[in-house]
Structures are given as structure tokens and as C-alpha cells.
Coordinates of C-alpha atoms and ligand atoms in Angstrom, one line a residue:
M1 CA 0.0 0.0 0.0
K2 CA 1.1 3.6 -0.6
Q3 CA 2.8 5.1 2.4
W4 CA 0.5 7.4 4.3
N5 CA 3.2 9.9 5.2
G6 CA 5.9 9.7 2.7
W7 CA 6.9 8.7 -0.8
G8 CA 6.4 5.2 -2.3
D9 CA 4.9 1.9 -1.5
D10 CA 5.4 0.7 2.0
Q11 CA 6.3 -2.8 0.7
N12 CA 9.4 -1.3 -0.9
D13 CA 12.3 -1.2 1.4
L14 CA 14.1 1.6 -0.5
D15 CA 14.4 4.2 2.3
L16 CA 17.8 5.1 1.0
D17 CA 19.8 6.0 4.1
L18 CA 22.3 8.8 3.5
K19 CA 25.8 7.3 3.1
P20 CA 28.1 8.6 5.9
S21 CA 30.1 10.5 3.4
A22 CA 27.0 12.2 2.0
L23 CA 25.8 13.0 5.5
G24 CA 29.2 14.4 6.4
Y25 CA 29.2 16.5 3.2
L26 CA 25.8 18.1 3.9
Q27 CA 26.7 18.7 7.6
K28 CA 29.8 20.4 6.5
I29 CA 28.0 22.7 4.1
I30 CA 24.8 23.5 6.0
G31 CA 25.5 22.3 9.5
P32 CA 24.3 19.4 11.6
S33 CA 20.5 19.1 12.1
T34 CA 18.0 17.5 14.3
P35 CA 15.1 15.6 12.8
L36 CA 11.5 16.7 13.8
P37 CA 9.3 14.1 15.6
D38 CA 7.0 12.1 13.4
A39 CA 3.3 11.6 14.3
T40 CA 1.9 8.1 14.2
L41 CA -1.0 7.1 12.0
E42 CA -3.2 6.8 15.1
Q43 CA -2.3 10.3 16.2
A44 CA -3.1 11.7 12.7
M45 CA -6.3 9.7 12.5
S46 CA -7.5 11.1 15.8
K47 CA -7.8 14.5 14.1
V48 CA -10.1 13.4 11.2
P49 CA -13.4 15.1 11.9
A50 CA -16.8 13.6 11.3
S51 CA -17.8 13.6 7.6
R52 CA -20.4 16.0 6.4
L53 CA -21.7 13.5 3.8
P54 CA -24.4 10.9 4.3
P55 CA -23.5 7.2 3.5
H56 CA -23.6 6.4 -0.2
E57 CA -22.9 3.1 -2.0
L58 CA -20.4 4.8 -4.3
F59 CA -18.1 6.4 -1.7
S60 CA -16.4 5.7 1.5
L61 CA -16.6 7.9 4.7
D62 CA -13.8 5.9 6.3
A63 CA -11.4 8.1 8.3
E64 CA -8.3 6.3 7.0
D65 CA -9.5 6.6 3.3
R66 CA -10.1 10.3 3.9
L67 CA -6.7 10.8 5.6
R68 CA -4.9 9.0 2.8
H69 CA -6.5 11.3 0.2
A70 CA -6.0 14.6 2.0
R71 CA -2.4 15.4 0.9
G72 CA -0.1 15.0 -2.1
Q73 CA 3.7 15.1 -2.2
S74 CA 4.6 18.8 -2.0
L75 CA 6.8 19.9 0.8
P76 CA 4.0 21.5 2.8
D77 CA 2.1 18.2 2.3
W78 CA 5.2 16.3 3.6
L79 CA 5.3 18.5 6.7
A80 CA 1.6 18.1 7.3
M81 CA 1.8 14.3 7.0
R82 CA 4.9 14.0 9.2
S83 CA 3.5 16.3 11.9
G84 CA 0.0 14.6 11.8
E85 CA -1.5 18.1 11.2
F86 CA -3.3 17.4 8.0
G87 CA -5.6 20.4 8.2
I88 CA -8.6 19.8 5.8
F89 CA -9.8 16.3 4.9
P90 CA -12.2 15.3 2.1
D91 CA -15.6 14.2 3.5
G92 CA -15.7 11.1 1.4
V93 CA -13.6 9.2 -1.2
A94 CA -15.1 7.4 -4.2
F95 CA -13.3 4.6 -6.1
P96 CA -15.4 4.4 -9.3
T97 CA -14.8 1.5 -11.7
T98 CA -16.7 2.9 -14.8
S99 CA -17.3 6.2 -16.5
E100 CA -21.0 5.8 -15.8
Q101 CA -20.2 5.7 -12.0
V102 CA -18.1 8.8 -12.4
Q103 CA -21.1 10.6 -14.1
T104 CA -23.4 9.4 -11.3
L105 CA -21.0 10.8 -8.7
L106 CA -20.9 14.1 -10.6
Q107 CA -24.7 14.3 -10.8
Y108 CA -24.8 13.7 -7.1
A109 CA -22.2 16.4 -6.4
Q110 CA -24.2 18.8 -8.5
Q111 CA -27.5 18.0 -6.8
H112 CA -25.9 18.4 -3.3
Q113 CA -23.5 21.2 -4.1
L114 CA -20.3 19.3 -3.2
S115 CA -16.8 20.2 -4.2
V116 CA -15.2 17.5 -6.2
I117 CA -11.5 16.6 -6.4
P118 CA -10.4 14.3 -9.1
Y119 CA -7.5 12.2 -7.8
G120 CA -5.0 10.1 -9.8
G121 CA -1.9 8.9 -8.0
G122 CA -1.8 11.9 -5.5
T123 CA 1.8 12.6 -6.6
S124 CA 1.2 16.3 -7.1
V125 CA 4.0 18.5 -5.7
V126 CA 2.0 21.8 -5.9
G127 CA -1.1 21.1 -3.8
H128 CA -3.3 19.9 -6.6
I129 CA -5.5 17.5 -4.7
N130 CA -5.7 19.1 -1.3
P131 CA -9.2 20.0 -0.2
E132 CA -9.9 23.7 0.6
A133 CA -11.7 24.9 3.8
G134 CA -15.3 25.9 3.1
D135 CA -19.0 25.2 3.7
R136 CA -19.3 22.7 0.8
P137 CA -18.6 19.0 1.7
V138 CA -15.7 17.7 -0.4
L139 CA -15.8 14.5 -2.4
T140 CA -12.5 13.1 -3.7
I141 CA -12.8 10.8 -6.7
D142 CA -9.9 8.4 -6.8
M143 CA -9.5 7.0 -10.3
T144 CA -7.1 4.2 -9.6
A145 CA -9.8 1.4 -9.9
M146 CA -10.1 2.4 -13.6
N147 CA -6.8 0.8 -14.5
Q148 CA -7.3 -1.4 -17.6
L149 CA -6.0 -1.5 -21.1
M150 CA -9.4 -1.1 -22.7
K151 CA -8.5 -1.2 -26.4
L152 CA -5.4 -1.6 -28.5
D153 CA -5.4 -0.4 -32.1
R154 CA -2.2 -1.9 -33.5
E155 CA -2.6 -0.4 -37.0
S156 CA -2.9 3.2 -35.7
Q157 CA -0.7 2.5 -32.6
I158 CA -3.3 3.9 -30.2
A159 CA -4.0 2.3 -26.8
T160 CA -7.0 3.3 -24.6
F161 CA -6.5 3.1 -20.9
G162 CA -8.6 3.7 -17.9
A163 CA -7.5 7.1 -16.5
G164 CA -6.3 5.6 -13.2
T165 CA -3.7 3.3 -14.7
T166 CA -0.3 3.9 -13.1
G167 CA 3.0 4.0 -14.9
P168 CA 4.1 0.5 -14.1
M169 CA 0.7 -0.9 -15.2
V170 CA 0.7 1.1 -18.4
E171 CA 4.1 -0.3 -19.3
S172 CA 3.5 -3.9 -18.3
L173 CA 0.1 -4.1 -20.1
L174 CA 1.7 -2.6 -23.2
A175 CA 4.9 -4.7 -23.0
A176 CA 2.8 -7.9 -23.0
Q177 CA 1.6 -6.7 -26.5
G178 CA 5.1 -5.6 -27.7
Y179 CA 4.6 -1.9 -27.2
T180 CA 5.6 1.0 -24.9
L181 CA 4.3 4.4 -24.1
G182 CA 7.7 5.6 -22.9
H183 CA 6.3 8.2 -20.4
Y184 CA 8.6 8.1 -17.4
P185 CA 8.2 11.0 -15.0
Q186 CA 10.2 10.4 -11.8
S187 CA 6.9 9.8 -10.1
W188 CA 6.1 7.0 -12.6
E189 CA 5.7 4.3 -9.9
L190 CA 2.5 6.0 -8.5
S191 CA 1.3 8.6 -11.0
T192 CA -1.5 7.9 -13.4
V193 CA -2.2 8.4 -17.1
G194 CA -5.2 10.7 -16.3
G195 CA -3.1 12.7 -13.9
W196 CA -0.4 13.1 -16.5
V197 CA -2.8 14.6 -19.0
A198 CA -4.5 16.8 -16.3
S199 CA -1.2 18.2 -15.2
R200 CA 0.7 18.3 -18.5
S201 CA 3.4 15.9 -17.4
S202 CA 6.8 15.3 -19.0
G203 CA 8.7 12.0 -18.7
Q204 CA 12.5 11.5 -18.6
Q205 CA 12.6 10.3 -22.2
S206 CA 10.5 13.1 -23.6
L207 CA 13.2 13.6 -26.2
R208 CA 12.2 10.4 -28.0
Y209 CA 8.6 9.9 -27.0
G210 CA 7.4 13.5 -26.5
R211 CA 5.7 15.0 -23.5
I212 CA 2.2 13.8 -22.6
E213 CA 0.8 16.5 -25.0
Q214 CA 2.3 14.6 -27.9
M215 CA 1.1 11.2 -26.6
F216 CA -2.5 12.2 -25.6
A217 CA -4.7 11.5 -28.7
G218 CA -8.2 11.8 -27.2
G219 CA -10.5 10.1 -24.7
R220 CA -13.6 10.4 -22.6
I221 CA -14.3 13.1 -20.0
E222 CA -17.2 13.2 -17.6
T223 CA -18.3 16.7 -16.7
L224 CA -21.0 18.3 -14.6
K225 CA -22.6 19.1 -17.9
G226 CA -22.5 15.6 -19.3
T227 CA -20.1 13.4 -21.2
L228 CA -17.5 14.6 -23.7
E229 CA -15.9 12.2 -26.2
I230 CA -12.7 13.6 -27.8
P231 CA -12.0 11.7 -31.0
S232 CA -8.4 10.9 -32.0
F233 CA -7.1 12.2 -35.3
P234 CA -3.5 12.1 -36.5
A235 CA -3.9 15.8 -37.0
S236 CA -6.7 18.3 -37.6
S237 CA -7.2 21.9 -38.7
A238 CA -10.8 22.0 -37.5
G239 CA -10.5 25.1 -35.3
P240 CA -9.2 25.2 -31.7
D241 CA -8.4 21.8 -30.2
V242 CA -10.7 20.5 -27.5
R243 CA -8.1 17.9 -26.5
E244 CA -5.6 20.7 -25.8
M245 CA -8.2 22.4 -23.5
F246 CA -8.2 19.4 -21.2
M247 CA -4.4 19.1 -21.0
G248 CA -3.4 20.9 -17.8
S249 CA -7.0 21.3 -16.7
E250 CA -6.0 20.1 -13.2
G251 CA -9.5 18.7 -12.5
R252 CA -11.2 22.1 -13.0
M253 CA -13.3 21.1 -16.0
G254 CA -14.2 17.4 -15.6
I255 CA -12.9 14.0 -14.9
I256 CA -10.9 12.2 -17.6
T257 CA -12.0 8.6 -17.4
E258 CA -10.5 7.1 -20.6
V259 CA -7.3 8.1 -22.2
K260 CA -6.1 7.3 -25.8
V261 CA -2.4 7.4 -26.1
R262 CA 0.0 7.1 -29.0
I263 CA 2.3 4.1 -28.4
T264 CA 5.5 2.8 -30.0
P265 CA 6.8 -0.8 -30.5
L266 CA 9.2 -1.8 -27.8
P267 CA 12.7 -0.6 -28.7
E268 CA 15.4 -3.1 -29.8
H269 CA 18.0 -1.3 -27.7
E270 CA 18.3 1.2 -24.9
S271 CA 21.3 2.4 -23.0
F272 CA 22.4 5.4 -20.9
H273 CA 25.9 6.9 -20.9
V274 CA 27.8 9.6 -19.1
I275 CA 30.1 12.2 -20.4
F276 CA 31.9 14.9 -18.4
F277 CA 32.5 18.4 -19.7
P278 CA 35.2 20.7 -18.3
D279 CA 32.6 23.3 -17.2
W280 CA 29.1 24.6 -17.5
D281 CA 29.8 26.7 -20.6
S282 CA 31.1 23.8 -22.7
G283 CA 28.3 21.6 -21.4
H284 CA 25.3 23.7 -22.2
K285 CA 26.7 24.6 -25.6
A286 CA 27.2 21.0 -26.5
L287 CA 23.6 20.1 -25.4
R288 CA 22.2 23.0 -27.4
E289 CA 24.1 21.9 -30.5
T290 CA 23.0 18.3 -30.1
A291 CA 19.4 19.3 -29.7
Q292 CA 19.5 21.7 -32.6
S293 CA 21.2 19.2 -34.9
K294 CA 18.2 16.9 -34.1
V295 CA 20.4 14.0 -33.0
Q296 CA 18.0 11.2 -32.0
L297 CA 18.8 10.7 -28.4
S298 CA 16.0 9.7 -26.0
M299 CA 17.2 11.8 -23.0
M300 CA 19.8 14.4 -22.1
R301 CA 20.5 15.8 -18.7
L302 CA 23.3 18.2 -17.8
S303 CA 24.1 18.7 -14.1
N304 CA 25.9 21.9 -13.2
T305 CA 29.2 21.8 -11.3
I306 CA 27.6 21.8 -7.9
E307 CA 25.1 19.2 -8.8
T308 CA 27.8 17.1 -10.3
F309 CA 29.9 17.3 -7.2
T310 CA 26.8 16.5 -5.0
Q311 CA 25.9 13.5 -7.2
L312 CA 29.4 12.1 -6.9
K313 CA 29.3 12.6 -3.1
L314 CA 25.9 10.9 -2.8
A315 CA 27.3 8.0 -4.8
G316 CA 29.9 7.6 -2.0
S317 CA 33.5 8.5 -1.6
G318 CA 34.8 5.1 -2.6
M319 CA 38.0 4.3 -4.5
A320 CA 36.1 4.1 -7.8
I321 CA 34.8 7.7 -7.6
K322 CA 38.3 8.9 -6.6
A323 CA 39.9 7.1 -9.5
L324 CA 37.3 8.5 -11.8
E325 CA 37.8 12.0 -10.7
K326 CA 41.6 11.7 -11.1
Y327 CA 41.1 10.4 -14.6
L328 CA 38.7 13.2 -15.5
A329 CA 41.0 15.9 -14.1
L330 CA 43.9 14.5 -16.2
R331 CA 41.6 14.8 -19.3
G332 CA 40.6 18.4 -18.5
A333 CA 37.4 17.9 -16.5
G334 CA 38.6 19.0 -13.1
D335 CA 36.9 20.9 -10.3
S336 CA 34.5 22.8 -12.6
K337 CA 33.3 19.7 -14.4
T338 CA 29.7 19.1 -15.4
M339 CA 28.0 15.8 -15.9
F340 CA 26.0 15.0 -19.0
T341 CA 23.8 11.9 -18.9
L342 CA 22.4 10.8 -22.2
G343 CA 20.2 8.0 -23.4
V344 CA 19.7 6.2 -26.7
T345 CA 16.6 4.2 -27.5
G346 CA 15.5 2.5 -30.7
S347 CA 16.9 0.1 -33.3
R348 CA 20.5 -0.9 -32.7
A349 CA 21.6 1.0 -35.9
Q350 CA 19.7 4.1 -34.8
C351 CA 21.3 4.1 -31.3
K352 CA 24.8 3.5 -32.7
S353 CA 24.5 6.4 -35.1
A354 CA 22.9 8.8 -32.5
L355 CA 25.5 7.9 -29.9
A356 CA 28.4 8.5 -32.4
L357 CA 26.9 11.9 -33.4
A358 CA 26.4 13.0 -29.8
R359 CA 29.9 11.8 -28.8
G360 CA 31.3 13.7 -31.8
I361 CA 29.7 16.9 -30.7
A362 CA 30.7 16.4 -27.1
R363 CA 34.3 15.8 -28.0
R364 CA 34.4 19.2 -29.8
Y365 CA 33.5 20.8 -26.4
G366 CA 36.0 18.9 -24.4
G367 CA 33.7 16.1 -23.3
V368 CA 35.2 13.0 -21.7
G369 CA 33.3 9.7 -22.0
T370 CA 33.3 7.3 -19.0
G371 CA 32.0 4.0 -20.3
T372 CA 28.6 2.5 -19.3
L373 CA 28.9 2.2 -15.5
L374 CA 27.6 5.6 -14.5
G375 CA 24.8 5.4 -17.1
K376 CA 23.7 2.0 -15.6
K377 CA 23.8 3.6 -12.2
W378 CA 21.5 6.4 -13.4
E379 CA 19.1 3.8 -14.9
H380 CA 19.1 1.8 -11.6
S381 CA 18.3 4.8 -9.5
R382 CA 16.0 6.8 -11.8
F383 CA 12.9 6.0 -9.8
R384 CA 14.7 5.4 -6.4
S385 CA 15.9 9.0 -5.9
P386 CA 12.5 10.2 -4.4
Y387 CA 13.0 7.7 -1.6
L388 CA 16.1 9.7 -0.6
R389 CA 13.7 12.3 0.8
H390 CA 13.2 9.8 3.7
G391 CA 17.0 9.4 4.4
L392 CA 17.4 13.2 4.4
W393 CA 14.4 13.7 6.7
E394 CA 15.7 11.3 9.2
A395 CA 18.9 13.3 9.3
G396 CA 17.0 16.5 9.9
F397 CA 17.2 17.8 6.3
V398 CA 14.4 18.8 3.9
V399 CA 14.6 18.8 0.1
D400 CA 12.5 20.5 -2.5
T401 CA 12.7 21.6 -6.2
M402 CA 11.8 24.4 -8.5
E403 CA 11.6 24.1 -12.2
T404 CA 11.0 26.2 -15.3
A405 CA 11.7 26.2 -19.0
L406 CA 13.4 29.0 -20.9
D407 CA 14.6 29.8 -24.4
W408 CA 18.3 29.1 -25.0
V409 CA 19.1 32.8 -24.9
S410 CA 18.2 32.7 -21.2
V411 CA 19.2 29.2 -20.2
P412 CA 23.0 29.6 -19.6
G413 CA 22.6 32.2 -16.9
A414 CA 19.4 31.0 -15.3
P415 CA 20.8 28.4 -12.8
A416 CA 23.0 31.1 -11.2
V417 CA 20.1 33.5 -10.9
M418 CA 17.8 30.8 -9.4
E419 CA 20.4 29.5 -7.1
A420 CA 21.4 33.0 -5.9
A421 CA 17.8 33.9 -5.1
I422 CA 17.2 30.6 -3.2
S423 CA 20.5 30.7 -1.4
A424 CA 19.8 34.2 -0.1
A425 CA 16.3 33.4 1.1
L426 CA 17.3 32.3 4.6
K427 CA 20.1 34.7 5.1
D428 CA 18.0 36.6 7.7
E429 CA 18.2 33.4 9.8
N430 CA 21.9 32.8 9.0
E431 CA 20.9 29.5 7.4
T432 CA 22.9 28.1 4.5
V433 CA 20.9 26.4 1.7
H434 CA 22.5 23.8 -0.5
V435 CA 21.3 24.5 -4.0
F436 CA 22.2 22.9 -7.4
T437 CA 20.7 22.7 -10.8
H438 CA 20.4 20.6 -14.0
L439 CA 18.9 20.9 -17.5
S440 CA 16.8 17.8 -18.1
H441 CA 14.4 18.3 -21.0
I442 CA 16.3 19.7 -23.9
Y443 CA 14.5 21.3 -26.9
P444 CA 15.9 23.0 -30.0
Q445 CA 14.4 26.2 -28.7
G446 CA 15.5 25.9 -25.0
S447 CA 15.5 23.7 -22.0
S448 CA 13.9 23.0 -18.7
V449 CA 15.9 24.3 -15.7
Y450 CA 15.5 22.2 -12.6
T451 CA 16.9 23.4 -9.3
T452 CA 17.1 21.3 -6.1
Y453 CA 17.5 22.9 -2.6
I454 CA 18.3 21.2 0.7
F455 CA 18.0 23.0 4.0
R456 CA 17.8 22.2 7.7
C457 CA 14.6 21.6 9.5
G458 CA 13.7 24.5 11.9
S459 CA 13.2 23.9 15.6
D460 CA 9.6 22.9 14.9
Y461 CA 7.2 22.3 12.0
A462 CA 6.0 25.9 11.9
Q463 CA 9.5 27.2 11.4
T464 CA 10.4 24.6 8.8
H465 CA 7.3 25.5 6.9
A466 CA 8.1 29.2 7.1
R467 CA 11.6 28.5 5.7
W468 CA 10.0 26.6 2.8
E469 CA 7.7 29.6 2.1
K470 CA 10.6 32.0 1.8
L471 CA 12.6 29.6 -0.4
K472 CA 9.6 28.8 -2.7
A473 CA 8.8 32.5 -3.1
A474 CA 12.4 33.4 -3.8
G475 CA 12.7 30.7 -6.5
A476 CA 9.3 31.5 -8.1
E477 CA 10.0 35.2 -8.2
A478 CA 13.4 34.6 -9.8
I479 CA 11.7 32.4 -12.5
V480 CA 9.1 35.2 -13.2
K481 CA 12.0 37.8 -13.5
L482 CA 13.8 35.5 -15.9
G483 CA 10.7 35.3 -18.1
G484 CA 10.4 31.5 -17.6
T485 CA 7.3 29.4 -17.3
I486 CA 6.2 28.9 -13.7
S487 CA 6.2 25.2 -14.4
H488 CA 7.8 23.0 -17.0
Q489 CA 6.3 19.8 -15.7
H490 CA 4.8 20.0 -12.2
G491 CA 1.7 22.1 -13.1
V492 CA 0.2 25.0 -11.2
G493 CA -2.1 23.6 -8.4
K494 CA -2.3 25.8 -5.4
D495 CA 1.4 26.7 -4.9
H496 CA 2.0 28.3 -8.3
A497 CA -1.5 29.8 -8.9
K498 CA -0.5 33.3 -7.9
Y499 CA 2.4 33.4 -10.5
L500 CA 0.2 32.3 -13.4
P501 CA -1.1 35.8 -14.4
A502 CA 2.5 36.9 -15.1
E503 CA 2.7 34.1 -17.7
K504 CA -0.9 34.2 -19.2
G505 CA -1.7 37.9 -19.0
E506 CA -5.1 39.3 -17.9
L507 CA -6.9 38.3 -21.1
G508 CA -5.4 34.8 -21.0
I509 CA -6.5 34.3 -17.4
A510 CA -10.0 35.6 -18.3
A511 CA -10.2 33.1 -21.2
I512 CA -9.2 30.2 -19.0
H513 CA -11.8 31.3 -16.4
G514 CA -14.4 31.4 -19.2
L515 CA -13.5 27.9 -20.4
V516 CA -13.8 26.5 -16.8
E517 CA -17.2 28.1 -16.3
V518 CA -18.6 26.4 -19.4
F519 CA -18.2 23.1 -17.6
D520 CA -18.5 24.2 -14.0
P521 CA -20.5 27.4 -13.6
N522 CA -20.7 27.0 -9.8
G523 CA -17.0 26.4 -9.1
Q524 CA -17.4 22.9 -7.8
M525 CA -14.5 21.2 -9.6
N526 CA -11.2 21.3 -7.7
P527 CA -11.8 24.9 -6.4
G528 CA -8.7 27.0 -5.5
K529 CA -6.4 25.2 -8.0
L530 CA -4.9 26.4 -11.2
L531 CA -6.6 29.8 -11.3
P532 CA -5.6 32.5 -8.7
Ligands
LIG1 C1 9.0 12.4 -6.5 C2 8.3 13.1 -7.6 C3 8.8 13.2 -8.8 C4 8.1 13.8 -9.9 N1 8.6 13.8 -11.1 C5 7.9 14.3 -12.1 C6 8.4 14.3 -13.5 O1 9.5 13.8 -13.7 N2 7.6 14.8 -14.5 C7 6.4 15.3 -14.2 O2 5.7 15.7 -15.1 N3 5.9 15.3 -13.0 C8 6.6 14.9 -11.9 N4 6.1 14.9 -10.7 C9 4.8 15.6 -10.4 C10 3.5 14.6 -10.6 O3 3.9 13.3 -10.5 C11 2.8 14.9 -11.9 O4 2.2 16.1 -11.8 C12 1.8 13.8 -12.3 O5 1.4 14.0 -13.6 C13 0.6 13.7 -11.4 O6 -0.1 12.6 -11.7 P1 -1.1 11.9 -10.6 O7 -1.8 10.8 -11.3 O8 -0.3 11.6 -9.4 O9 -2.1 13.0 -10.4 P2 -2.6 13.7 -9.0 O10 -1.5 14.2 -8.2 O11 -3.5 12.8 -8.3 O12 -3.4 14.9 -9.6 C14 -2.8 16.0 -10.2 C15 -3.9 16.9 -10.9 O13 -4.5 16.2 -11.9 C16 -5.9 16.1 -11.6 N5 -6.3 14.8 -12.1 C17 -5.8 13.6 -11.7 N6 -6.4 12.6 -12.4 C18 -7.4 13.2 -13.1 C19 -8.4 12.7 -14.0 N7 -8.5 11.4 -14.2 N8 -9.3 13.6 -14.5 C20 -9.1 14.9 -14.3 N9 -8.2 15.4 -13.5 C21 -7.4 14.6 -12.9 C22 -6.1 16.3 -10.1 O14 -7.3 16.9 -9.8 C23 -5.0 17.3 -9.9 O15 -5.4 18.6 -10.1 C24 6.8 14.3 -9.6 C25 6.2 14.2 -8.3 C26 7.0 13.6 -7.3 C27 6.4 13.4 -6.0

């Protein structure tokens, strides 16, 4: 079962403890810390109030179901879960198995003036699925019982899934038929295909398979105004695209119950490789040239110098890392080095040629290849890193991220601007923040910029939350000043809503309001999210 107060499934024993060398490194940079006390499930459950809903055959009023659907995975959510102070709970949780049941629930919600929160995997990091305080009872609709491969059209390479199908289920159902979707957000283990569409998700191999926008071909949506079927076309010039309107709708317009996605035959070959560049400048120029030359890689990620250093520290201070660093320094990638992780996916011939082209470009920028070991290590830990949050927490540290996307003209300087803003945010408390950045979704036009920050817990939960608020505001304001999007892949939810007008403009926000009102004139669907 999903952990009630952290990341992942409680059957997975992946609580990656911090290696002593990594702990020592963090303590040296930001100081030793004391972990905050965790509440027990019983303590947290004792605060669930009585439901305001009457019993109904299609939803549960059980206190534990309500607690398990009250929070997502943002840092405020993490602090709420760990302290046992969840705040607001849904009054009921439904687990529909058909689109018709979803429509029945929506009609009930309309009749009784409930707020409705569509819920996929609950992996939101921006407060998407948290109930708001208010007079209306809140019904959360958990879609994970709709988890089947409903149809497979081999000729057109379109698969239809129940919207609550999680990443591993999508891939195993498709792999049995010889196909893949290839959508791998780091939250893949728990997030769902409906959640991906509703929050405009991007997977680690978006370079080959595209973002969810390119994969989502159509589907079925239940709204308070009735059912909407979105047909799938390879392309269309028939006016504005209704399919587009539901991408990023964040549960505000309706509940996606069936999702048609564009799939690909399983690749013949896939491998990941690591190249080091002498510095940031050579690294980002090489990535830009690789993307603009349309080399067919499946992923590219460039860690800046401080992230490279941190990654190598987290990997341990063993002899192998020391030997690697010595070798790299001899080849020109010394203290300022940046780490480039790349993937190739496809036919053997395609992979061989793409790898040769990418290596050729990298060499011209001083890139030094390292064989396949580090690439294999990245592959091994690609979905394990979120568990590291547990190890950090137990040592009294908290980790969060900020991400944006910018044109190439602004990308090179962006990490320094974001890092400076975040680093300075706790200066008034004399607290040091450990901040580092990577570029991870690379486009010919620009790139996503993804900054991670680690800081010490305060002396209590309130102080820790206040620190996060300062850090988040500093990062978000830096992004707005840089002219970047407030989110490349995590969506808007509650935490980014106030920054959205800077991006969409007054008229743009009014148009989105208008669209939402067509489906939900009384503001019942996921209120308080997306729109400020
Ligand atoms: C450790 C970690 C790593 C992450 N890495 C990535 C990443 O690499 N890339 C990325 O894109 N995101 C990432 N995320 C963010 C998150 O996983 C994505 O936003 C994901 O798409 C959410 O999917 P979900 O099924 O969990 O949706 P939820 O969190 O349950 O919901 C998200 C939003 O979608 C709405 N929604 C969900 N299902 C439906 C539906 N069927 N119909 C209508 N609305 C619906 C909800 O109301 C809510 O507004 C990460 C999160 C974590 C915790």
C-alpha cells in the first residue's frame, strides 16, 4: 500500500539512508541538524473530523481513506503528513470502476452542491489534490480502480487506458503486447495516465517519446454538464483543439475517465551513458548543438558543477569515484566539471549512429566519456531518488525543487540566478541552503531548468514551513523575472497559482476562467487550484 506519510509503497524497502560520506558533506555545508518528531498514523487519524456527507454506496466515509487522500507530495504536504497536522480532509472518497459511475457521482455532487477533487496517484507537488476549507462538503474521486488497457489499435498505434492506470501498469500491459508508451516521470511508480494529462506531465525520455501533450490522442471526459468524447485524429485543422483544452485542466473542468495514447513498438536497444565536460559553458553549448542538430537521443541531462559534485558525493567517496575524478582531471574535466547523462533508445543501428553523433559533438566541447557504469547507475536509481527524501528527513534535512523552461538565450545564466535567489532566502536566519541545478528536457528552442535545494529543519514544524515559504517565493520570483514558465512539468495547483497571471496575462486568465465556467459554472470542480 502507498505510504500514508511519505513517498512510495510501504512494501518497498528503499528508504535510501544517506551514506556517511554524503551526510558528512551536507553537515559540513549547511551544518548538523535535528530531525523533527513524526506523528503516528493513530495520532493523525484522531484528528479526522466527522464527515459532512451521508453514507452512499459509491463512496467511503472511512477516516483512513479520507486521511490517505488529504495530501499530495509537495513539501507542505510532507510536513503536514509527518506532523500529523493534515488540516482539511475530504468528507468522502469514491473509487469508481466505470465512466458511468463517475457521471453518477458528478450528478450527485451537482445536486448536493459538493466540491469534487479528481485524484490520480496523488503525486502532485503543488497542492493539486488538497481540499480547501469551506462550507461545501468535499468528495475526492480516486480514479485508480479504472486501471485497464481497454483497447489496442495496432494499426494506428493507439492504446486506450482507464485514466487511473499507473505508470508500471501502463508499461507492463503494453509490454505484453510488444509496445511501450515511454512516459517516465520520476513519479512513474505512482502517478496515473489521467493525472499526467490533467497536469501536462513530462517524462524523462521526452526527447524520444514526447511530452504527454504529444502522446494524448483523445479520450472520454465526464463533466457536470455531461459526457464529452474527444475523437483521436492524427492531425486536424478544424479550429481550436478541445483535446488541448483538457491538458493541464487540473481537475477544474471534468474527470478524464478514458485516455487514448500514441504508443511505440518496444525498442530493440536502450542504454544510458555519461560524459563529463570541463565546465558549465562547454556543457550547455554541447547540449544545445546536439538538440538543434536533431540527434536522435532519448534523453539528455546536464548537471551543473555543484550538482555534479553532489551527485558524486551521494554516490559515496569510494575508491572508484576517486579514481574516476583523477582520470577526469587528467583529461581536462577538473573541479568545474559538469556531468552529461544521455540515453539512446530505438533500433541498434539508430542508437549506434545517434551515440556516435552525440559523442562527436561532445568531443568538440572537451567532453570526456566514461563507459557505461555511470549510465547504468543512473538507470538503476532513476525512480529510487524520491526515496532519498526519507533518508534526508531522518537526518533533519528537507529537500524540494523548483523548475521552469526558458529559451536558449536565457538558459545559460538561469541556474546562477535561481540559485542565488534561493541561497539568499534564509540569510536573515543565518541559514545556509545547498542549491544545485540541472537541465533535463532539452529542446531545439530551449530547455527546462530544474533546481534542487536542501535546507535544515527548523526547531519545529512551523519554522520549517516558514523556511520553505521563503525559499519557494524566492525561487518562483526569480523564475518570473527570468521570463520563464512557472512550471515546465509540475503544473500550477495551489502553490503556483499566484504566479500564473504573469505568464498568461489578464486576457489569457479571463479566457481560462471562461472555459472552466462552461463546464463548471458554480465552481465545484477542484476549487482553488490552477486559477488564482
Ligand atoms: C518524487 C516526484 C517526482 C516527480 N517527477 C515528475 C516528473 O519527472 N515529471 C512530471 O511531469 N511530474 C513529476 N512529478 C509531479 C507529478 O507526479 C505529476 O504532476 C503527475 O502528472 C501527477 O499525476 P497523478 O496521477 O499523481 O495526479 P494527481 O497528483 O492525483 O493529480 C494531479 C492533478 O490532476 C488532476 N487529475 C488527476 N487525475 C485526473 C483525472 N482522471 N481527470 C481529471 N483530473 C485529474 C487532479 O485533480 C490534480 O489537479 C513528480 C512528483 C513527485 C512526488
